[in-house]
Every structure is written in structure tokens, then in C-alpha cells.
């Protein structure tokens, strides 16, 4: 067996305590003899949610030798609230122990720089690998098999049950509902995300009329359908005969589904059930193109527009031609306006169309922003929000107003926009005429969408598992203004030359396969752009010399890296390949004597 670097694993510390352990505190000594995988995540991060899904098979297959420990490391203030972490662990069906680390103590001890990051600890308590981003499940599975064999031979592997203790189930008609629409007969159709189903409610918003889906996670069409954490819903416009009445963003299935209300039959409209990766097609027959965590849908400008949260883009589905295409966004995560093909989004999660059909409003969650696209889809603009790291609850002129991870937008009768300001637990209002932002209601539990009904507004209170009907107030609620920046500390670097190294080691039995050209990609940019004197742009090398301006005190380096590794067996004509990718937004502060090298681990050890 090849020797590997080993570093003693720091202790697991978090003031929020432990979840899914039956109240027991876990120390690394309790995990000795097990292979431990630390998953540094935060529940706002769609890439973290992808990794949770990637790890499910590993978790089940190696249940007697592997312990996965989620280390919840918040970005937003709301995510530092212990109750919100409890909700998130239940919402995303996390079936392993979770350490709540609101002060990022363990994050700092392990020198983590990105969500998500996976750290593998061997049965003797040493760190043997680190992986940032998505696509590493195969590599970790191979490493686990090696560690199992090595430590079984040494007598240091301990088989048996891990420390996971499932929480008591909570009954209810809805479980973490995502979005809702009002049907022509006055009923509501709700994406019952936590039950992997759709629920039709009576006009009172409470009484269950029927369920569509049996509550089991899956991708099944027909009269007995299955979904996986569905979110967005859009009614087919009157007069358009498509054979279905509602389009559903079936988020974790990476698919769009069509529902015929007459009998509840479901058809897959777009997506293959597999997640889109860099290099995959971005247009073509809808059933042949992969999607990535579609979060909301809306009929706009003759197509179904999709908030494709998983790749930070807007896509469009032509229901007549049966095709999909990228409509806006580059896959880079951030807030950049301009031509649609050059704009940056960050987990767009809510869509709403203006009454005259001339504008598509977008809740851009990770930038805490409200954006819009004009009819024709050529330009992207921002109404509220400044970027990835500034958020809060501040009313007033839109240029200074702050939101916190909004997931929904709803057009009000007067043309203004109600914003489901999810992590502020509030319903906000943006008036495009006056350019003012105000607060309509507070004390909501993670509102994720809303529907206007007869002058009232019905809010989907996701973490309260219900629909809540509110009278639209004539006057705004007065709220004390607060502003925040991400809890993550900035990295101190020296102005001038900075060596950027993205560390990547191919998994055992694999290599970088360059038979058809380079298998790596590195894209670098900065906010503000003036931070980078040189070194911006795309290239295939995973190391680069940057030059930082001494005229900029602080900013963010945006680094996107991808590497594709393939099975290293000459006898295999078509080797299996795996894509590893991660986007880093690294806050930096320029100080004399700061670091002149910035290492970012994609896979391996620095």
C-alpha cells in the first residue's frame, strides 16, 4: 500500500452541541477504530446539499466501519441559530451525527476554506485526505476500502454500530413545504418537500384534499408517482394544451415534472435524473439533458424559465418543442449584471413574472438579492443586494437595503414585489417605482414562497410546516436595521505577487486523462475587479501567479477549479471518469507581511 500523509486530527468542538446522538457528546476518542468522514457544511449551500446526497450510498454501504459527522459551519447569521440547524437536519434527512459549530471553531482548526469540505480521518485518529466541493464520493469510497483493508490487517478497525441516534418522528400534513400555487378552483397545490410529494389543500389552506406521490423518495412517473424534495410549481397558462396542468421543479431528482390535475398522473418533462456537471450539454432535447437542482419555475416569454440553483443559472424549457437551454448565467457564483450570457447568479431560488409579462423577478438567495430579466432575456439587472458576503435586515432605498437569503418572490397587485426573506424570518416588499424596500411582516419561520389571494397574501412558512394567510398591511412594519457580513474570517495576504495553488491528487487507481485535451480548468476573478492586477481569467493549469493591487484594502478572490480523473487501466477501452469541482469565494485582506501563497485543496493534502 502506498504511504500517505497523516496529520493528527484536532478535536471536534462546537458550542451548539450535538444532534442525532441521543443527547450524547462525541469526542474523537469515541470514534477510534472507525473511519470518520467530516462533512463541513451549511444549510444555505446547495453544493452542500448535493454532497449530502452523494454520501448516502457510502453511508449505507459502509455503515459498520464508517461514521460520517456533519460539522455545521454557518455562513449566514440565521444559520448560527441552533433551532434553525435542528430544522435543517430534519429537512434534509441527515442520518448521521451533526456538530453545531456556530463560531466556526472546528472549521478553523481544520483550516477549511470552502463549503462543502470533506475530511477523512483514519481509525487511528489521523487526517489522511481532504476534498473540497462536489464529485468526490467515488474517491472517498475507494479510500475507505483501502483503509478498511489496511486497518483490518493491523487490528485497528472496529466494526459495529456508530453513534447515530435517529430523532423522534414528527407527524403532520405538511413537512417543510417549499412553494405553493392557487388552482383555478380555489384550492392550493403545495410542494410538500419533506414528504417528497405534492399536496392539494382546500381553500382554507389546511384541509387535505389529496396527495400526489406516496411519500417515498424516487423518480417514478404515472398514476403512482414519486418525487424527491420538490420545490417550485407553475400553472400552465390558460389556452395552452400540453397534456399537463402544472410544472414541478423536482429539485433533488434534477428534473422537471408535469402533473395532470384531473387524475394526478405525472410525466417527466426535462432532465435525466442525473446532476449536470461541467462539460455536459447545455441545450438539446429536454429528456436527454442533465439539470442541477431546479428550485423554481415560471412561464415567461413563451417558455418555462427555471431557477437552476445547482449551477447558478437560469435555464428555459420550451414545452412545445421539448427542448431546454441555458438562458442566463455562466455557472460562476456571484452578483454580476449585464448581458444574460455574462451575468453571475448565486443559487437563484424564486421566480415571479410581472403582471404585464415584461419582467421576470428572481430571488437570488446566496447574494441576498432580488434581480430581474427583461422580456427577451437579454439583460440581467439587480434591484436589491450587493454580493455574496453582505446581508442583513435594513429597509429604505434599494441601494442600501439588505436581505438575508431570500427564497421567494411574489408580484403584488400594485406591481411591487413581495420577497420571502427566508433567513430574516420576514416578508419584505420592493417597490420598483419608488425604489424603496420595506417590511410587511416578521416572526415567520423560514418563509419560502407566497401566493396572493383576494387582497391577502398566503405565505409558505416552511419551518412551521404550514400556509399562513396574512392581510397585506397598509403601512410597513418598523424593524430595527441590522447589517452583517459572513462570519468567515478574511485571509491576510500581501499585496503584490501571490501564488495560487489548487491542490489535486487523483484517487488511487485513477489518473488525469488527457487523451482528448486538458482535464483540468482554473478560472480566477475578483471583487472588486481592481483587486487583481494580473492573473484573472481561465487556463488549464491548477497553479497560477497572481498580482494583487496595493491600492485595494480588501476584496474577494473567486476561484473555480475542475479536474476530471479516469480509471488508470490500459486494458479498459472506455474508462470510468469522475469530475471533481469547487468554487471558492475567498475573502482577503491586504496587509504588509501577509501570506504570499494561497493553497486551496480540491482533493488530497497540501
Coordinates of C-alpha atoms in Angstrom, one line a residue:
X1 CA 0.0 0.0 0.0
X2 CA 1.3 3.5 -0.9
X3 CA 2.2 5.6 2.1
X4 CA 0.0 8.6 2.7
X5 CA 0.5 11.8 4.7
X6 CA -1.1 11.7 8.1
X7 CA -1.8 14.6 10.4
X8 CA -3.3 14.2 13.9
X9 CA -7.0 15.2 13.7
X10 CA -8.0 18.1 16.0
X11 CA -10.8 17.6 18.5
X12 CA -14.4 18.3 17.4
X13 CA -15.7 21.4 19.3
X14 CA -18.9 23.4 18.8
X15 CA -20.9 25.5 21.3
X16 CA -24.2 24.4 19.7
X17 CA -23.7 20.8 20.8
X18 CA -24.6 17.6 19.1
X19 CA -27.6 16.5 17.1
X20 CA -28.6 12.9 16.2
X21 CA -26.7 11.4 19.1
X22 CA -29.4 10.9 21.7
X23 CA -28.0 13.8 23.6
X24 CA -24.5 12.4 23.9
X25 CA -21.4 14.4 23.3
X26 CA -18.9 12.8 20.9
X27 CA -15.2 13.1 21.1
X28 CA -12.7 11.8 18.6
X29 CA -11.6 9.1 21.1
X30 CA -15.1 7.7 20.8
X31 CA -14.6 7.2 17.1
X32 CA -11.3 5.5 17.3
X33 CA -11.4 2.3 15.3
X34 CA -13.8 3.8 12.8
X35 CA -13.1 5.6 9.5
X36 CA -14.5 9.1 10.1
X37 CA -15.6 11.5 7.4
X38 CA -16.2 15.1 8.5
X39 CA -18.6 16.9 6.3
X40 CA -18.2 20.7 6.8
X41 CA -21.5 22.1 5.5
X42 CA -24.0 24.9 6.0
X43 CA -27.7 24.5 5.1
X44 CA -27.9 27.5 2.7
X45 CA -25.4 25.9 0.4
X46 CA -26.8 23.9 -2.5
X47 CA -23.4 22.3 -3.1
X48 CA -23.5 21.1 0.5
X49 CA -26.9 19.6 -0.2
X50 CA -25.5 17.8 -3.3
X51 CA -22.8 16.3 -1.1
X52 CA -25.3 15.1 1.4
X53 CA -27.0 13.1 -1.4
X54 CA -23.6 11.9 -2.7
X55 CA -22.7 10.5 0.7
X56 CA -26.0 8.5 1.2
X57 CA -24.7 5.4 -0.6
X58 CA -21.4 5.4 1.2
X59 CA -23.2 5.8 4.5
X60 CA -25.4 2.8 3.8
X61 CA -22.8 0.5 2.3
X62 CA -20.1 1.0 5.0
X63 CA -22.4 1.6 8.0
X64 CA -20.4 -0.8 10.2
X65 CA -17.0 0.8 9.5
X66 CA -17.6 4.5 8.6
X67 CA -19.0 7.3 10.7
X68 CA -20.0 10.5 8.9
X69 CA -20.1 13.5 11.1
X70 CA -21.6 16.7 9.8
X71 CA -19.9 19.8 11.1
X72 CA -22.4 22.6 10.6
X73 CA -20.4 25.8 9.9
X74 CA -22.7 28.8 9.3
X75 CA -22.3 31.5 6.6
X76 CA -25.5 33.5 7.5
X77 CA -26.4 34.7 11.0
X78 CA -29.7 32.7 10.8
X79 CA -27.6 29.5 10.3
X80 CA -25.9 30.1 13.6
X81 CA -29.3 29.7 15.4
X82 CA -29.4 26.2 16.9
X83 CA -33.1 25.8 16.2
X84 CA -32.6 26.5 12.6
X85 CA -29.8 23.9 12.5
X86 CA -32.2 21.4 14.1
X87 CA -34.8 22.2 11.4
X88 CA -32.2 21.8 8.6
X89 CA -31.0 18.4 9.9
X90 CA -34.6 17.2 9.8
X91 CA -35.4 18.9 6.5
X92 CA -32.6 17.3 4.6
X93 CA -32.9 13.9 6.2
X94 CA -29.4 13.9 7.7
X95 CA -28.9 10.4 9.1
X96 CA -25.6 10.9 10.9
X97 CA -24.3 12.9 13.9
X98 CA -24.1 16.6 13.4
X99 CA -21.9 19.0 15.4
X100 CA -23.3 22.6 15.6
X101 CA -20.3 24.9 15.4
X102 CA -21.7 28.4 15.2
X103 CA -18.4 30.1 16.0
X104 CA -16.5 28.1 13.3
X105 CA -14.1 26.7 15.9
X106 CA -13.6 23.3 14.3
X107 CA -13.7 24.9 10.8
X108 CA -10.7 26.9 11.8
X109 CA -8.9 24.0 13.5
X110 CA -9.1 22.0 10.2
X111 CA -8.1 25.1 8.1
X112 CA -11.3 24.7 6.0
X113 CA -11.8 27.3 3.3
X114 CA -14.9 26.3 1.5
X115 CA -18.4 24.8 1.8
X116 CA -18.6 21.9 1.4
X117 CA -15.3 20.3 2.5
X118 CA -14.8 16.6 3.4
X119 CA -12.1 15.4 5.7
X120 CA -11.2 11.7 6.1
X121 CA -9.8 10.5 9.4
X122 CA -8.4 7.0 9.7
X123 CA -9.2 4.6 12.6
X124 CA -6.1 5.8 14.5
X125 CA -7.2 9.4 14.5
X126 CA -5.1 10.8 11.7
X127 CA -6.3 13.1 8.8
X128 CA -5.5 11.3 5.6
X129 CA -7.4 13.2 2.9
X130 CA -9.3 16.5 2.3
X131 CA -11.7 17.2 -0.5
X132 CA -13.4 20.5 -1.3
X133 CA -16.6 20.7 -3.4
X134 CA -18.6 18.1 -5.2
X135 CA -17.9 14.9 -7.0
X136 CA -15.6 13.2 -4.5
X137 CA -17.9 10.3 -3.3
X138 CA -16.2 7.8 -5.7
X139 CA -12.7 8.8 -4.5
X140 CA -13.7 8.6 -0.8
X141 CA -15.3 5.2 -1.4
X142 CA -12.0 3.9 -2.8
X143 CA -10.1 5.4 0.1
X144 CA -12.5 3.8 2.6
X145 CA -11.9 0.4 1.0
X146 CA -8.2 0.9 1.3
X147 CA -8.4 2.0 4.9
X148 CA -10.7 -0.9 5.8
X149 CA -8.2 -3.4 4.4
X150 CA -5.2 -1.7 5.9
X151 CA -6.6 -1.4 9.4
X152 CA -8.3 -4.8 9.4
X153 CA -4.8 -6.2 8.8
X154 CA -3.4 -4.1 11.6
X155 CA -6.2 -4.9 14.0
X156 CA -7.1 -1.2 14.4
X157 CA -10.5 -1.4 12.6
X158 CA -13.6 -1.6 14.9
X159 CA -16.8 -2.8 13.2
X160 CA -20.3 -2.3 14.6
X161 CA -22.9 0.4 15.0
X162 CA -21.9 4.1 15.0
X163 CA -23.1 6.8 17.4
X164 CA -26.1 7.9 15.2
X165 CA -29.4 8.0 17.1
X166 CA -32.4 9.0 15.0
X167 CA -34.7 11.7 16.4
X168 CA -38.3 11.1 17.2
X169 CA -40.5 11.5 14.0
X170 CA -42.9 14.4 14.0
X171 CA -46.4 13.9 12.4
X172 CA -48.1 16.5 10.3
X173 CA -49.9 17.0 7.0
X174 CA -47.0 19.1 5.6
X175 CA -43.3 18.8 6.3
X176 CA -41.0 21.6 5.2
X177 CA -43.2 22.7 2.3
X178 CA -41.4 24.7 -0.4
X179 CA -43.7 26.6 -2.8
X180 CA -47.4 26.7 -3.5
X181 CA -49.8 27.8 -6.3
X182 CA -53.5 28.5 -6.2
X183 CA -55.5 26.3 -8.5
X184 CA -58.5 27.6 -10.7
X185 CA -61.0 26.0 -8.2
X186 CA -59.6 28.0 -5.3
X187 CA -57.6 25.1 -3.8
X188 CA -53.8 25.2 -3.2
X189 CA -51.2 22.8 -4.6
X190 CA -48.2 22.7 -2.3
X191 CA -44.8 21.2 -2.9
X192 CA -44.6 19.1 0.3
X193 CA -40.8 18.8 0.1
X194 CA -40.2 16.9 3.3
X195 CA -42.7 14.2 2.3
X196 CA -41.4 14.0 -1.3
X197 CA -44.9 14.7 -2.6
X198 CA -47.4 17.3 -3.7
X199 CA -50.5 18.0 -1.5
X200 CA -53.7 19.6 -2.7
X201 CA -55.3 21.7 0.1
X202 CA -58.8 23.1 0.3
X203 CA -59.4 26.8 0.1
X204 CA -58.9 27.1 3.8
X205 CA -55.2 26.2 3.3
X206 CA -55.3 23.4 5.8
X207 CA -57.7 20.6 4.9
X208 CA -56.0 17.9 2.7
X209 CA -57.9 17.1 -0.5
X210 CA -55.4 14.6 -1.9
X211 CA -51.8 13.7 -2.1
X212 CA -49.8 13.2 -5.4
X213 CA -46.9 10.9 -4.6
X214 CA -46.6 8.2 -1.9
X215 CA -44.1 10.0 0.3
X216 CA -41.1 7.8 -0.7
X217 CA -38.1 9.5 -2.3
X218 CA -37.9 8.4 -6.0
X219 CA -38.3 9.3 -9.7
X220 CA -41.4 7.5 -10.9
X221 CA -43.9 8.7 -13.5
X222 CA -47.6 7.6 -14.0
X223 CA -50.5 7.2 -11.7
X224 CA -48.4 6.3 -8.6
X225 CA -45.6 8.9 -8.9
X226 CA -42.6 9.6 -6.7
X227 CA -40.7 12.9 -6.2
X228 CA -37.5 13.9 -4.3
X229 CA -37.8 17.2 -2.4
X230 CA -40.0 19.1 -5.0
X231 CA -39.9 22.8 -4.7
X232 CA -41.2 25.2 -7.4
X233 CA -44.6 25.0 -9.1
X234 CA -46.1 26.8 -12.1
X235 CA -49.6 26.6 -13.6
X236 CA -49.8 26.1 -17.3
X237 CA -51.4 29.3 -18.8
X238 CA -55.0 29.0 -20.0
X239 CA -55.4 28.0 -23.6
X240 CA -52.1 26.1 -23.7
X241 CA -52.9 22.4 -24.1
X242 CA -49.8 20.4 -23.1
X243 CA -51.4 17.3 -21.5
X244 CA -50.5 18.5 -18.0
X245 CA -51.6 21.4 -15.9
X246 CA -48.7 22.1 -13.5
X247 CA -44.9 22.1 -14.0
X248 CA -42.9 21.0 -10.9
X249 CA -39.3 21.7 -10.1
X250 CA -38.4 18.2 -8.7
X251 CA -35.2 19.5 -7.1
X252 CA -33.2 16.5 -5.9
X253 CA -34.3 14.5 -8.9
X254 CA -32.7 17.2 -11.1
X255 CA -35.9 17.1 -13.2
X256 CA -39.0 19.0 -14.3
X257 CA -42.2 17.0 -13.9
X258 CA -45.7 17.7 -15.4
X259 CA -48.8 17.0 -13.4
X260 CA -52.3 16.4 -14.8
X261 CA -54.7 17.6 -12.2
X262 CA -57.7 15.5 -13.5
X263 CA -56.1 12.2 -12.3
X264 CA -52.8 13.2 -10.7
X265 CA -50.7 11.5 -13.4
X266 CA -47.1 12.7 -13.6
X267 CA -44.7 12.8 -16.6
X268 CA -41.1 13.7 -16.6
X269 CA -40.6 16.7 -18.9
X270 CA -36.9 17.5 -18.6
X271 CA -33.8 16.1 -17.0
X272 CA -32.4 12.6 -16.8
X273 CA -32.4 12.2 -13.1
X274 CA -28.6 12.8 -13.0
X275 CA -26.9 16.0 -11.9
X276 CA -25.4 18.3 -14.5
X277 CA -21.6 18.6 -14.4
X278 CA -19.2 20.9 -16.3
X279 CA -18.8 19.6 -19.8
X280 CA -22.3 18.3 -20.0
X281 CA -24.7 19.6 -22.7
X282 CA -26.3 22.9 -22.0
X283 CA -29.1 22.6 -24.6
X284 CA -31.0 20.0 -26.5
X285 CA -33.9 17.5 -26.2
X286 CA -35.2 18.1 -22.7
X287 CA -35.3 14.5 -21.6
X288 CA -31.6 14.0 -22.7
X289 CA -30.0 17.0 -20.9
X290 CA -29.0 16.8 -17.2
X291 CA -30.2 19.5 -14.9
X292 CA -28.9 20.6 -11.4
X293 CA -31.3 21.3 -8.5
X294 CA -34.0 23.2 -10.3
X295 CA -35.6 25.2 -7.4
X296 CA -38.4 27.2 -9.0
X297 CA -40.2 27.5 -12.4
X298 CA -42.3 30.2 -14.1
X299 CA -43.9 30.6 -17.6
X300 CA -42.2 33.7 -19.0
X301 CA -41.8 34.9 -22.6
X302 CA -43.2 31.7 -24.1
X303 CA -41.1 29.3 -22.2
X304 CA -40.8 27.7 -18.7
X305 CA -37.9 29.5 -17.0
X306 CA -36.0 27.5 -14.4
X307 CA -34.1 28.8 -11.4
X308 CA -31.3 26.3 -11.7
X309 CA -29.9 26.8 -8.2
X310 CA -27.3 24.0 -8.5
X311 CA -25.3 25.7 -11.2
X312 CA -26.2 29.4 -10.5
X313 CA -28.0 29.9 -13.8
X314 CA -31.4 30.5 -15.3
X315 CA -32.5 27.9 -17.9
X316 CA -35.5 27.7 -20.2
X317 CA -37.7 24.8 -21.2
X318 CA -39.7 25.0 -24.4
X319 CA -42.8 22.9 -23.6
X320 CA -43.9 22.7 -27.3
X321 CA -40.5 21.8 -28.8
X322 CA -39.5 19.8 -25.8
X323 CA -36.0 21.4 -25.5
X324 CA -34.0 23.1 -22.8
X325 CA -31.3 25.7 -22.9
X326 CA -29.2 28.0 -20.7
X327 CA -30.9 31.3 -20.7
X328 CA -28.7 33.4 -18.3
X329 CA -25.6 32.9 -16.2
X330 CA -22.1 31.5 -16.6
X331 CA -22.1 28.9 -13.6
X332 CA -19.8 31.3 -11.8
X333 CA -21.2 32.2 -8.3
X334 CA -21.7 35.9 -7.6
X335 CA -23.5 39.0 -8.4
X336 CA -22.7 40.4 -11.9
X337 CA -25.2 42.2 -14.0
X338 CA -25.2 42.8 -17.8
X339 CA -25.8 40.6 -20.9
X340 CA -27.5 37.4 -19.9
X341 CA -24.7 35.2 -21.1
X342 CA -22.2 37.0 -18.9
X343 CA -24.2 37.5 -15.8
X344 CA -23.5 35.8 -12.5
X345 CA -26.1 34.4 -10.1
X346 CA -25.8 32.6 -6.8
X347 CA -28.4 29.9 -6.2
X348 CA -31.4 31.5 -7.8
X349 CA -34.3 30.0 -5.9
X350 CA -37.5 32.0 -6.6
X351 CA -39.2 33.3 -9.8
X352 CA -42.2 35.6 -10.4
X353 CA -43.5 37.2 -13.6
X354 CA -44.7 40.8 -13.7
X355 CA -48.4 41.2 -14.4
X356 CA -47.8 42.5 -17.9
X357 CA -45.3 39.7 -18.6
X358 CA -42.5 42.1 -19.3
X359 CA -40.2 41.2 -16.4
X360 CA -39.1 38.1 -14.6
X361 CA -38.2 38.7 -11.0
X362 CA -35.5 36.4 -9.4
X363 CA -34.8 35.7 -5.7
X364 CA -31.0 35.2 -5.9
X365 CA -30.5 33.5 -2.5
X366 CA -26.8 33.4 -1.8
X367 CA -26.2 37.1 -2.8
X368 CA -29.3 38.0 -0.7
X369 CA -30.6 39.8 -3.8
X370 CA -33.6 40.5 -5.9
X371 CA -32.7 40.5 -9.6
X372 CA -34.7 40.8 -12.8
X373 CA -34.6 39.8 -16.5
X374 CA -36.5 41.9 -19.1
X375 CA -38.7 40.2 -21.8
X376 CA -36.4 38.9 -24.5
X377 CA -34.0 37.6 -21.9
X378 CA -31.0 39.7 -23.0
X379 CA -30.1 41.7 -19.8
X380 CA -29.9 40.9 -16.1
X381 CA -30.3 43.7 -13.5
X382 CA -30.2 43.9 -9.7
X383 CA -32.9 45.7 -7.7
X384 CA -31.7 44.9 -4.1
X385 CA -28.4 43.3 -3.0
X386 CA -24.7 43.8 -3.2
X387 CA -23.0 40.3 -3.3
X388 CA -22.1 37.1 -1.5
X389 CA -20.9 38.4 1.8
X390 CA -23.2 41.3 2.8
X391 CA -26.7 40.7 4.2
X392 CA -29.0 41.8 7.0
X393 CA -32.4 43.4 7.6
X394 CA -32.4 47.0 6.5
X395 CA -35.3 48.9 4.9
X396 CA -35.1 52.1 2.8
X397 CA -33.6 52.9 -0.6
X398 CA -32.9 49.7 -2.5
X399 CA -29.3 50.7 -2.9
X400 CA -28.7 50.4 0.8
X401 CA -31.4 47.9 1.7
X402 CA -30.4 44.4 2.9
X403 CA -32.0 41.0 2.7
X404 CA -30.8 37.6 4.1
X405 CA -31.0 34.6 1.8
X406 CA -34.5 35.1 0.2
X407 CA -36.0 32.1 -1.5
X408 CA -39.2 33.5 -3.0
X409 CA -40.7 36.5 -4.9
X410 CA -44.3 37.2 -5.5
X411 CA -45.8 40.0 -7.6
X412 CA -48.4 42.1 -5.7
X413 CA -51.5 43.7 -7.2
X414 CA -49.9 47.1 -7.3
X415 CA -46.9 45.8 -9.3
X416 CA -44.5 45.8 -6.3
X417 CA -42.7 42.6 -5.3
X418 CA -43.2 40.7 -2.0
X419 CA -39.9 39.0 -1.0
X420 CA -39.9 35.8 1.1
X421 CA -36.9 37.0 3.1
X422 CA -36.2 33.5 4.4
X423 CA -33.4 33.9 6.9
X424 CA -34.7 37.2 8.2
X425 CA -38.0 35.3 9.0
X426 CA -39.8 38.1 7.3
X427 CA -41.9 39.2 4.3
X428 CA -40.4 42.2 2.6
X429 CA -41.6 44.5 -0.2
X430 CA -39.7 46.1 -3.0
X431 CA -41.4 48.9 -4.9
X432 CA -39.8 49.3 -8.4
X433 CA -41.5 52.8 -8.8
X434 CA -40.1 54.4 -5.6
X435 CA -37.1 52.1 -5.3
X436 CA -37.9 51.5 -1.6
X437 CA -37.7 48.4 0.4
X438 CA -40.0 47.9 3.4
X439 CA -41.1 45.1 5.8
X440 CA -44.6 43.7 5.6
X441 CA -44.4 41.0 8.3
X442 CA -42.0 39.4 10.7
X443 CA -41.8 36.4 13.0
X444 CA -42.3 34.0 10.1
X445 CA -40.4 30.7 10.2
X446 CA -38.3 30.4 7.0
X447 CA -40.8 31.7 4.5
X448 CA -40.0 30.2 1.1
X449 CA -42.8 31.4 -1.1
X450 CA -46.2 33.2 -1.2
X451 CA -49.4 33.4 -3.1
X452 CA -51.7 36.5 -3.5
X453 CA -55.4 35.6 -2.7
X454 CA -58.2 38.2 -2.7
X455 CA -56.0 41.0 -1.4
X456 CA -54.3 38.9 1.2
X457 CA -51.1 37.0 0.9
X458 CA -50.7 33.3 1.8
X459 CA -47.1 32.6 2.9
X460 CA -45.5 29.2 2.9
X461 CA -43.9 29.0 6.3
X462 CA -41.6 26.2 5.5
X463 CA -40.1 25.6 9.0
X464 CA -43.6 25.9 10.6
X465 CA -44.9 23.3 8.2
X466 CA -48.0 25.3 7.1
X467 CA -49.5 28.0 5.0
X468 CA -50.2 31.3 6.8
X469 CA -52.7 33.8 5.5
X470 CA -51.8 37.5 6.2
X471 CA -53.6 40.7 5.4
X472 CA -51.4 42.9 3.3
X473 CA -50.7 45.9 5.6
X474 CA -51.3 49.5 4.5
X475 CA -48.2 50.5 6.4
X476 CA -44.9 48.8 6.7
X477 CA -43.7 47.2 9.9
X478 CA -41.0 49.2 11.7
X479 CA -37.8 47.0 12.1
X480 CA -34.5 48.0 13.6
X481 CA -31.9 47.9 10.9
X482 CA -29.1 45.4 11.2
X483 CA -26.2 44.6 8.8
X484 CA -23.9 41.6 8.7
X485 CA -21.0 40.2 6.9
X486 CA -20.1 36.5 6.6
X487 CA -18.7 35.0 9.8
X488 CA -15.8 33.6 7.9
X489 CA -12.6 35.4 8.6
X490 CA -10.7 37.1 5.8
X491 CA -7.3 35.6 4.8
X492 CA -4.5 38.1 5.2
X493 CA -2.3 38.2 2.1
X494 CA 0.4 40.6 1.0
X495 CA -0.1 43.0 -1.9
X496 CA 1.9 42.1 -5.0
X497 CA 2.7 38.6 -6.1
X498 CA 0.5 35.8 -4.7
X499 CA 1.0 32.2 -5.7
X500 CA -2.4 30.4 -6.1
X501 CA -2.1 26.6 -5.8
X502 CA -5.1 24.4 -6.3
X503 CA -4.1 21.0 -4.8
X504 CA -5.4 18.0 -6.6
X505 CA -4.4 14.3 -6.3
X506 CA -6.2 11.8 -8.4
X507 CA -7.8 8.9 -6.4
X508 CA -6.0 5.6 -6.2
X509 CA -6.3 3.7 -9.4
X510 CA -7.1 6.9 -11.4
X511 CA -5.2 9.5 -13.3
X512 CA -5.7 12.8 -15.1
X513 CA -6.8 11.6 -18.5
X514 CA -5.6 14.0 -21.2
X515 CA -6.2 11.9 -24.3
X516 CA -8.7 14.4 -25.6
X517 CA -7.1 17.5 -24.2
X518 CA -6.6 19.1 -20.8
X519 CA -8.7 17.6 -17.9
X520 CA -8.3 20.5 -15.5
X521 CA -9.6 24.0 -15.5
X522 CA -8.9 27.0 -13.3
X523 CA -10.9 30.3 -13.5
X524 CA -10.0 33.3 -11.4
X525 CA -11.6 36.7 -10.9
X526 CA -12.1 39.2 -8.1
X527 CA -14.5 41.6 -6.4
X528 CA -13.7 44.4 -6.9
X529 CA -12.1 43.6 -10.3
X530 CA -9.3 46.2 -9.4
X531 CA -8.1 43.8 -6.7
X532 CA -6.4 41.7 -9.5
X533 CA -3.6 43.5 -11.4
X534 CA -2.9 40.3 -13.3
X535 CA -3.8 36.6 -13.2
X536 CA -7.6 36.8 -13.9
X537 CA -9.2 34.6 -16.5
X538 CA -9.3 30.9 -17.4
X539 CA -6.5 28.4 -18.0
X540 CA -5.9 24.7 -17.6
X541 CA -3.0 24.8 -15.1
X542 CA -4.1 24.4 -11.4
X543 CA -1.4 26.8 -10.2
X544 CA -1.1 30.5 -11.1
X545 CA 0.9 33.6 -10.2
X546 CA -1.5 36.4 -9.3
X547 CA -0.6 40.1 -8.7
X548 CA -2.8 41.9 -6.2
X549 CA -3.1 45.7 -6.2
X550 CA -1.7 47.6 -3.2
X551 CA -4.5 50.2 -3.8
X552 CA -7.3 47.9 -2.6
X553 CA -7.6 47.1 1.1
X554 CA -9.8 44.1 0.9
X555 CA -11.9 42.1 -1.5
X556 CA -12.9 38.6 -2.6
X557 CA -10.9 36.2 -4.8
X558 CA -13.3 34.0 -6.9
X559 CA -11.6 30.7 -7.8
X560 CA -13.3 27.9 -9.8
X561 CA -11.5 24.7 -10.3
X562 CA -12.4 21.4 -12.1
X563 CA -10.4 18.2 -12.6
X564 CA -11.5 15.0 -14.3
X565 CA -9.8 11.8 -13.3
X566 CA -10.3 8.4 -15.1
X567 CA -9.6 4.8 -14.3
X568 CA -5.9 4.0 -14.9
X569 CA -6.2 0.7 -16.6
X570 CA -4.8 0.3 -20.2
X571 CA -6.9 -2.7 -20.7
X572 CA -10.2 -0.8 -20.3
X573 CA -11.2 0.8 -23.6
X574 CA -13.7 3.2 -22.1
X575 CA -12.5 4.0 -18.5
X576 CA -14.9 5.4 -16.0
X577 CA -14.3 9.1 -15.3
X578 CA -15.2 11.3 -12.4
X579 CA -15.5 15.1 -12.2
X580 CA -14.3 17.0 -9.1
X581 CA -15.2 20.7 -8.9
X582 CA -15.4 23.5 -6.5
X583 CA -15.9 27.3 -6.4
X584 CA -14.2 29.3 -3.7
X585 CA -15.1 32.8 -2.7
X586 CA -12.1 33.7 -0.6
X587 CA -12.3 37.0 1.4
X588 CA -8.9 38.5 1.5
X589 CA -7.4 41.5 3.4
X590 CA -4.2 43.0 2.0
X591 CA -1.6 43.6 4.7
X592 CA 2.1 44.1 4.7
X593 CA 3.7 40.8 5.7
X594 CA 0.7 38.7 4.7
X595 CA 0.9 35.4 3.0
X596 CA 2.4 35.2 -0.5
X597 CA 0.8 31.8 -1.2
X598 CA -2.8 30.7 -1.2
X599 CA -3.3 26.9 -1.2
X600 CA -6.8 25.6 -1.9
X601 CA -7.3 21.9 -1.6
X602 CA -9.6 20.4 -4.2
X603 CA -8.5 16.8 -3.3
X604 CA -5.6 15.5 -1.4
X605 CA -3.3 17.1 1.2
X606 CA -1.3 20.3 0.9

